[in-house]
Amino acid sequence: MKRNSFFGMLSAVAVVFTSCNDFDGAQMRTIVNNDGSCTREVSYSQRKSQPQGLSFGSQWQSRTEVGQNDSALTVYSREFSSVEELSTDMPLLYDGEPLKAQSSLEKRFRWFYTEYVFSERFACLDGVFKLPPTDYADSDEVGYWFTGQPNIVQGLNGAEASMKIASLDHKFDRWISDNLILTCIEYIESHYDSIDNPPVGRAEFAQLRDSLAQFCHVKCEEWSDMVVQPTDLLREFFHSDAYAFFFDEKSPCAQELNSVCKKQMRLLDMAMPYSLVMPGEVTDAGTGTYTGTEVQYALTGDRLIPADYCIGATSRVTNVWAYVVTVLVILFPILAKFFGRYK
């Protein structure tokens, strides 16, 4: 997502701007077997420490593998007796808690082949942002922006699609900006007793929330060619420096506010490449891309914002014995008649 001028405004909370992908280049792979059992693997570069967004219990086994360009990988793996068990030991964390997911595998016998339908549904993390994206765009636009579905640019030419996406970019830029502004304002309000000689009382400060947010947007647009400091905005709005210590990186309040903002930013930056290996030949890759050996998906934090995010695929395993039995059934009366005549 584009970082607009309000992110510049938060430069005093410097850590917000650093890359904060909890998974730091790690990848997850799920291998589904014909009998319904499965194996899950998570790998990351051995040159790095274990990413903070990963946690492995005692039943996970680790090993070292050689990856691309002779790079060494640390690989954690665990075997599960069924796909449903995957949700009982999720190694991916957000804000210190495992992501919630439900997995299922359906086997459909079709005589000549058996169809396998796998799905893993990751629970929505919409509570991270108090202002929902549907306040800024309709449900189809929200779905497309965060997950790519539905494809609202289908049928548009390049110029039309570019204009559509630019419009969405503005809407969701405003959405994340409003959420960060709200986070800062609510934090200041909750710590109002720490302010010496505030220019307005707590109740009036709360009532000015919308006006202050709009003021921040207007000024950020006016000062778009320079770094906007939050203290400058608050000083101009309230004609006071009483709130400056909330954005002084040396103060405990600024450090705590930074951690609150960083929690929201970490969700937007969170990304885990996910690959799925199905038994037999994949006939439907769902929202993923089939490479001929596995289905690849993008499991990202923003995909968990509007709704639950489902990873799924369908594959087909040929039942060779069914062809043999069918041939025998067809040939049996012919052979019986032939040998009857011969006898």
Short mmCIF file of C-alpha atoms in Angstrom, two decimals:
data_model
loop_
_atom_site.label_atom_id
_atom_site.label_comp_id
_atom_site.label_asym_id
_atom_site.label_seq_id
_atom_site.Cartn_x
_atom_site.Cartn_y
_atom_site.Cartn_z
CA MET A 1 0.00 0.00 0.00
CA LYS A 2 1.22 3.47 -0.82
CA ARG A 3 2.63 5.50 2.09
CA ASN A 4 1.05 8.94 1.92
CA SER A 5 2.07 12.19 3.55
CA PHE A 6 0.64 11.19 6.89
CA PHE A 7 3.30 8.52 7.19
CA GLY A 8 5.78 11.36 6.81
CA MET A 9 3.94 13.08 9.60
CA LEU A 10 4.72 10.11 11.83
CA SER A 11 8.44 10.28 11.13
CA ALA A 12 8.96 11.13 14.77
CA VAL A 13 7.85 7.57 15.48
CA ALA A 14 10.67 6.32 13.28
CA VAL A 15 10.26 2.57 13.73
CA VAL A 16 6.90 2.69 11.95
CA PHE A 17 8.66 3.25 8.64
CA THR A 18 11.07 0.35 8.85
CA SER A 19 10.27 -2.96 7.24
CA CYS A 20 8.43 -4.98 9.84
CA ASN A 21 7.48 -8.23 8.15
CA ASP A 22 7.16 -10.66 11.04
CA PHE A 23 8.06 -13.57 8.77
CA ASP A 24 11.20 -11.96 7.26
CA GLY A 25 11.49 -14.08 4.11
CA ALA A 26 10.20 -17.35 5.56
CA GLN A 27 8.06 -19.67 3.43
CA MET A 28 5.43 -22.26 4.34
CA ARG A 29 4.66 -25.48 2.46
CA THR A 30 1.82 -27.95 3.02
CA ILE A 31 2.00 -31.43 1.50
CA VAL A 32 -1.26 -33.40 1.34
CA ASN A 33 -1.05 -37.18 0.95
CA ASN A 34 -3.48 -39.63 -0.67
CA ASP A 35 -4.47 -41.15 2.69
CA GLY A 36 -5.48 -37.75 4.13
CA SER A 37 -2.36 -37.24 6.21
CA CYS A 38 -0.18 -34.22 5.57
CA THR A 39 3.14 -32.55 6.32
CA ARG A 40 3.76 -28.89 7.01
CA GLU A 41 7.14 -27.25 6.48
CA VAL A 42 8.36 -23.75 7.29
CA SER A 43 11.79 -22.63 6.05
CA TYR A 44 13.93 -19.52 6.34
CA SER A 45 17.51 -18.52 5.59
CA GLN A 46 20.01 -20.03 7.99
CA ARG A 47 21.93 -16.76 7.89
CA LYS A 48 19.06 -15.09 9.77
CA SER A 49 17.74 -15.66 13.24
CA GLN A 50 14.28 -17.19 13.59
CA PRO A 51 11.68 -14.60 12.50
CA GLN A 52 9.62 -13.20 15.36
CA GLY A 53 6.39 -14.29 13.65
CA LEU A 54 7.25 -17.99 13.90
CA SER A 55 6.90 -20.37 16.83
CA PHE A 56 7.45 -24.13 16.83
CA GLY A 57 6.35 -26.63 19.47
CA SER A 58 8.19 -29.74 20.61
CA GLN A 59 6.67 -31.91 17.88
CA TRP A 60 8.36 -29.93 15.10
CA GLN A 61 11.63 -31.31 13.73
CA SER A 62 14.35 -29.05 12.32
CA ARG A 63 16.93 -29.76 9.63
CA THR A 64 19.23 -27.89 7.28
CA GLU A 65 18.72 -27.91 3.52
CA VAL A 66 20.49 -26.35 0.55
CA GLY A 67 18.24 -23.88 -1.23
CA GLN A 68 18.62 -21.84 -4.42
CA ASN A 69 22.10 -20.50 -5.23
CA ASP A 70 23.55 -22.90 -2.64
CA SER A 71 21.96 -20.94 0.21
CA ALA A 72 21.42 -22.81 3.46
CA LEU A 73 17.89 -23.05 4.83
CA THR A 74 16.58 -23.94 8.26
CA VAL A 75 13.51 -26.12 7.77
CA TYR A 76 10.99 -26.98 10.47
CA SER A 77 8.52 -29.75 9.66
CA ARG A 78 5.78 -31.70 11.34
CA GLU A 79 3.65 -34.60 10.15
CA PHE A 80 -0.09 -34.62 10.87
CA SER A 81 -2.35 -37.65 10.73
CA SER A 82 -5.11 -35.56 9.15
CA VAL A 83 -5.52 -32.17 7.51
CA GLU A 84 -7.91 -31.13 10.28
CA GLU A 85 -5.04 -31.33 12.78
CA LEU A 86 -3.19 -28.50 11.04
CA SER A 87 -5.21 -25.91 12.93
CA THR A 88 -4.12 -27.32 16.30
CA ASP A 89 -0.49 -26.29 15.85
CA MET A 90 -0.23 -23.11 13.78
CA PRO A 91 3.39 -21.85 13.63
CA LEU A 92 2.49 -18.38 12.28
CA LEU A 93 2.03 -15.60 14.83
CA TYR A 94 0.61 -12.11 14.73
CA ASP A 95 1.12 -9.89 17.76
CA GLY A 96 2.37 -12.93 19.67
CA GLU A 97 -0.72 -15.06 19.04
CA PRO A 98 -1.09 -17.90 16.48
CA LEU A 99 -3.15 -17.10 13.41
CA LYS A 100 -6.48 -18.89 13.58
CA ALA A 101 -7.18 -21.25 10.70
CA GLN A 102 -9.45 -24.18 9.91
CA SER A 103 -8.41 -26.84 7.39
CA SER A 104 -10.40 -29.56 5.67
CA LEU A 105 -9.93 -32.26 3.04
CA GLU A 106 -12.77 -33.88 1.14
CA LYS A 107 -12.25 -37.07 -0.88
CA ARG A 108 -14.75 -37.76 -3.67
CA PHE A 109 -14.67 -41.21 -5.26
CA ARG A 110 -15.49 -41.04 -8.99
CA TRP A 111 -14.60 -44.65 -9.98
CA PHE A 112 -11.92 -43.85 -12.56
CA TYR A 113 -10.40 -41.20 -10.30
CA THR A 114 -10.57 -39.84 -6.76
CA GLU A 115 -10.97 -36.11 -6.31
CA TYR A 116 -9.32 -34.29 -3.41
CA VAL A 117 -10.61 -30.89 -2.28
CA PHE A 118 -8.37 -29.08 0.22
CA SER A 119 -9.11 -25.78 1.94
CA GLU A 120 -7.52 -23.76 4.71
CA ARG A 121 -9.43 -20.73 5.94
CA PHE A 122 -7.47 -18.10 7.87
CA ALA A 123 -9.54 -15.98 10.25
CA CYS A 124 -10.06 -12.29 9.56
CA LEU A 125 -7.99 -9.75 11.54
CA ASP A 126 -10.31 -6.82 10.96
CA GLY A 127 -10.23 -5.74 14.62
CA VAL A 128 -6.73 -4.30 14.21
CA PHE A 129 -8.19 -1.19 12.54
CA LYS A 130 -11.11 0.55 14.24
CA LEU A 131 -12.28 2.27 11.06
CA PRO A 132 -13.42 -0.44 8.60
CA PRO A 133 -12.42 -0.10 4.93
CA THR A 134 -16.07 -0.40 3.92
CA ASP A 135 -16.50 3.14 5.30
CA TYR A 136 -14.31 4.31 2.40
CA ALA A 137 -15.25 2.01 -0.50
CA ASP A 138 -17.93 -0.49 -1.46
CA SER A 139 -17.52 -4.20 -0.68
CA ASP A 140 -16.35 -5.13 -4.20
CA GLU A 141 -13.68 -2.42 -4.15
CA VAL A 142 -12.55 -3.54 -0.71
CA GLY A 143 -12.37 -7.17 -1.84
CA TYR A 144 -10.38 -6.30 -4.95
CA TRP A 145 -7.95 -4.00 -3.15
CA PHE A 146 -7.05 -6.48 -0.43
CA THR A 147 -7.47 -9.87 -2.15
CA GLY A 148 -7.84 -9.29 -5.90
CA GLN A 149 -11.39 -10.67 -5.86
CA PRO A 150 -13.75 -9.83 -7.46
CA ASN A 151 -11.83 -8.55 -10.46
CA ILE A 152 -13.45 -5.14 -10.84
CA VAL A 153 -11.06 -4.07 -13.62
CA GLN A 154 -12.06 -6.95 -15.91
CA GLY A 155 -13.11 -5.58 -19.30
CA LEU A 156 -11.36 -2.25 -18.77
CA ASN A 157 -8.50 -1.11 -20.97
CA GLY A 158 -5.18 -0.04 -19.51
CA ALA A 159 -6.10 3.62 -19.15
CA GLU A 160 -9.46 2.85 -17.55
CA ALA A 161 -7.93 0.30 -15.19
CA SER A 162 -5.22 2.80 -14.21
CA MET A 163 -7.82 5.44 -13.35
CA LYS A 164 -9.83 2.91 -11.34
CA ILE A 165 -6.82 1.76 -9.36
CA ALA A 166 -5.70 5.35 -8.75
CA SER A 167 -9.13 6.08 -7.31
CA LEU A 168 -8.88 3.05 -5.03
CA ASP A 169 -5.37 4.01 -3.98
CA HIS A 170 -6.66 7.39 -2.81
CA LYS A 171 -9.53 5.81 -0.88
CA PHE A 172 -7.41 3.28 0.97
CA ASP A 173 -4.59 5.73 1.52
CA ARG A 174 -7.15 7.87 3.33
CA TRP A 175 -8.40 4.79 5.21
CA ILE A 176 -5.02 3.89 6.70
CA SER A 177 -4.24 7.55 7.40
CA ASP A 178 -7.50 8.03 9.28
CA ASN A 179 -6.82 4.91 11.32
CA LEU A 180 -3.35 6.08 12.29
CA ILE A 181 -4.63 9.56 13.13
CA LEU A 182 -7.38 7.99 15.24
CA THR A 183 -4.84 5.78 16.99
CA CYS A 184 -2.72 8.80 17.90
CA ILE A 185 -5.68 10.88 19.04
CA GLU A 186 -7.13 8.07 21.17
CA TYR A 187 -3.73 7.43 22.74
CA ILE A 188 -3.33 11.08 23.65
CA GLU A 189 -6.87 11.13 25.03
CA SER A 190 -6.22 8.04 27.20
CA HIS A 191 -3.06 9.67 28.62
CA TYR A 192 -4.54 13.12 29.02
CA ASP A 193 -3.69 13.28 32.72
CA SER A 194 0.01 13.25 31.75
CA ILE A 195 -0.26 16.57 29.89
CA ASP A 196 0.87 19.73 31.64
CA ASN A 197 -1.41 22.70 31.02
CA PRO A 198 -3.38 21.27 28.06
CA PRO A 199 -4.97 23.95 25.86
CA VAL A 200 -8.36 22.22 26.03
CA GLY A 201 -9.97 19.75 28.41
CA ARG A 202 -10.21 16.01 27.75
CA ALA A 203 -13.88 16.17 26.70
CA GLU A 204 -13.29 19.01 24.26
CA PHE A 205 -10.23 17.23 22.87
CA ALA A 206 -12.39 14.17 22.18
CA GLN A 207 -15.04 16.31 20.49
CA LEU A 208 -12.40 17.84 18.22
CA ARG A 209 -11.30 14.41 16.91
CA ASP A 210 -12.91 14.69 13.46
CA SER A 211 -11.89 18.31 13.04
CA LEU A 212 -8.31 17.51 13.98
CA ALA A 213 -8.19 14.55 11.58
CA GLN A 214 -9.48 16.72 8.71
CA PHE A 215 -6.99 19.45 9.62
CA CYS A 216 -4.13 16.94 9.46
CA HIS A 217 -5.18 15.83 5.98
CA VAL A 218 -5.50 19.35 4.66
CA LYS A 219 -2.12 20.41 6.02
CA CYS A 220 -0.39 17.27 4.79
CA GLU A 221 -1.68 18.05 1.30
CA GLU A 222 -0.50 21.66 1.56
CA TRP A 223 2.92 20.62 2.86
CA SER A 224 3.30 17.60 0.58
CA ASP A 225 6.78 18.70 -0.54
CA MET A 226 8.21 18.60 2.99
CA VAL A 227 8.33 16.29 5.99
CA VAL A 228 5.37 17.06 8.22
CA GLN A 229 5.91 16.62 11.93
CA PRO A 230 2.93 15.81 14.16
CA THR A 231 4.08 18.39 16.68
CA ASP A 232 3.84 21.10 13.99
CA LEU A 233 0.26 20.11 13.20
CA LEU A 234 -0.84 19.97 16.82
CA ARG A 235 0.91 23.25 17.57
CA GLU A 236 -0.88 25.02 14.73
CA PHE A 237 -4.26 23.49 15.56
CA PHE A 238 -4.16 24.07 19.34
CA HIS A 239 -1.60 26.94 19.46
CA SER A 240 0.29 24.95 22.07
CA ASP A 241 3.24 22.55 22.41
CA ALA A 242 1.56 20.65 25.23
CA TYR A 243 1.30 17.47 23.12
CA ALA A 244 4.88 17.49 21.79
CA PHE A 245 6.20 14.86 24.22
CA PHE A 246 3.88 12.24 22.68
CA PHE A 247 6.12 12.39 19.60
CA ASP A 248 9.49 12.82 21.27
CA GLU A 249 11.16 9.47 20.60
CA LYS A 250 12.98 9.67 23.95
CA SER A 251 9.79 9.79 25.99
CA PRO A 252 8.07 6.61 27.27
CA CYS A 253 4.74 7.79 25.85
CA ALA A 254 6.20 8.17 22.36
CA GLN A 255 7.74 4.70 22.57
CA GLU A 256 4.44 3.20 23.65
CA LEU A 257 2.54 5.05 20.92
CA ASN A 258 5.11 3.76 18.46
CA SER A 259 4.38 0.16 19.47
CA VAL A 260 0.63 0.73 19.01
CA CYS A 261 1.11 2.19 15.52
CA LYS A 262 3.64 -0.48 14.64
CA LYS A 263 1.09 -3.20 15.40
CA GLN A 264 -1.13 -1.84 12.64
CA MET A 265 1.75 -1.39 10.21
CA ARG A 266 3.02 -4.92 10.85
CA LEU A 267 -0.27 -6.35 9.63
CA LEU A 268 0.02 -4.44 6.34
CA ASP A 269 3.63 -5.59 5.87
CA MET A 270 3.09 -9.20 6.93
CA ALA A 271 3.72 -11.65 4.07
CA MET A 272 4.27 -15.39 3.91
CA PRO A 273 4.65 -17.21 0.55
CA TYR A 274 2.53 -20.35 0.84
CA SER A 275 2.88 -23.41 -1.40
CA LEU A 276 0.55 -26.41 -1.49
CA VAL A 277 1.35 -29.88 -2.85
CA MET A 278 -1.73 -31.94 -3.66
CA PRO A 279 -2.00 -35.65 -4.49
CA GLY A 280 -2.28 -36.31 -8.22
CA GLU A 281 -2.87 -33.57 -10.77
CA VAL A 282 -4.29 -30.20 -9.74
CA THR A 283 -7.49 -29.35 -11.65
CA ASP A 284 -8.41 -26.14 -9.80
CA ALA A 285 -5.83 -23.92 -8.06
CA GLY A 286 -8.40 -21.57 -6.53
CA THR A 287 -6.79 -18.15 -5.99
CA GLY A 288 -3.30 -19.62 -6.40
CA THR A 289 -1.01 -20.35 -9.33
CA TYR A 290 -0.23 -23.94 -10.32
CA THR A 291 3.38 -24.48 -11.37
CA GLY A 292 2.99 -28.12 -12.41
CA THR A 293 4.24 -29.45 -9.08
CA GLU A 294 2.64 -27.18 -6.48
CA VAL A 295 0.14 -24.36 -6.03
CA GLN A 296 1.57 -21.03 -4.89
CA TYR A 297 -0.40 -18.47 -2.89
CA ALA A 298 0.30 -15.09 -1.30
CA LEU A 299 -0.63 -15.22 2.38
CA THR A 300 -0.44 -11.58 3.46
CA GLY A 301 -1.74 -9.51 6.32
CA ASP A 302 -3.86 -7.23 4.14
CA ARG A 303 -5.69 -10.27 2.75
CA LEU A 304 -6.89 -10.95 6.32
CA ILE A 305 -8.41 -7.48 6.79
CA PRO A 306 -11.77 -7.54 4.95
CA ALA A 307 -12.81 -11.15 5.66
CA ASP A 308 -11.55 -14.69 6.22
CA TYR A 309 -9.01 -15.66 3.58
CA CYS A 310 -9.31 -19.12 2.04
CA ILE A 311 -6.51 -21.07 0.42
CA GLY A 312 -7.77 -24.08 -1.52
CA ALA A 313 -7.23 -26.42 -4.44
CA THR A 314 -8.75 -29.46 -6.11
CA SER A 315 -6.75 -32.37 -7.51
CA ARG A 316 -7.44 -35.72 -9.15
CA VAL A 317 -5.73 -39.09 -8.66
CA THR A 318 -6.30 -41.72 -11.32
CA ASN A 319 -7.56 -45.08 -10.02
CA VAL A 320 -5.61 -47.51 -12.24
CA TRP A 321 -7.36 -50.50 -10.70
CA ALA A 322 -10.72 -49.08 -11.82
CA TYR A 323 -9.56 -49.15 -15.45
CA VAL A 324 -8.35 -52.73 -15.00
CA VAL A 325 -11.64 -53.83 -13.48
CA THR A 326 -13.61 -52.04 -16.22
CA VAL A 327 -11.56 -53.74 -18.96
CA LEU A 328 -12.04 -57.12 -17.30
CA VAL A 329 -15.79 -56.58 -17.00
CA ILE A 330 -15.96 -55.70 -20.71
CA LEU A 331 -13.75 -58.61 -21.77
CA PHE A 332 -15.24 -61.24 -19.48
CA PRO A 333 -18.38 -62.10 -21.55
CA ILE A 334 -16.31 -62.04 -24.73
CA LEU A 335 -13.69 -64.35 -23.28
CA ALA A 336 -16.35 -66.57 -21.75
CA LYS A 337 -18.10 -66.94 -25.07
CA PHE A 338 -14.81 -67.60 -26.86
CA PHE A 339 -13.68 -70.26 -24.43
CA GLY A 340 -17.19 -71.74 -24.40
CA ARG A 341 -17.07 -72.26 -28.12
CA TYR A 342 -13.52 -73.60 -27.96
CA LYS A 343 -14.54 -76.08 -25.29
#
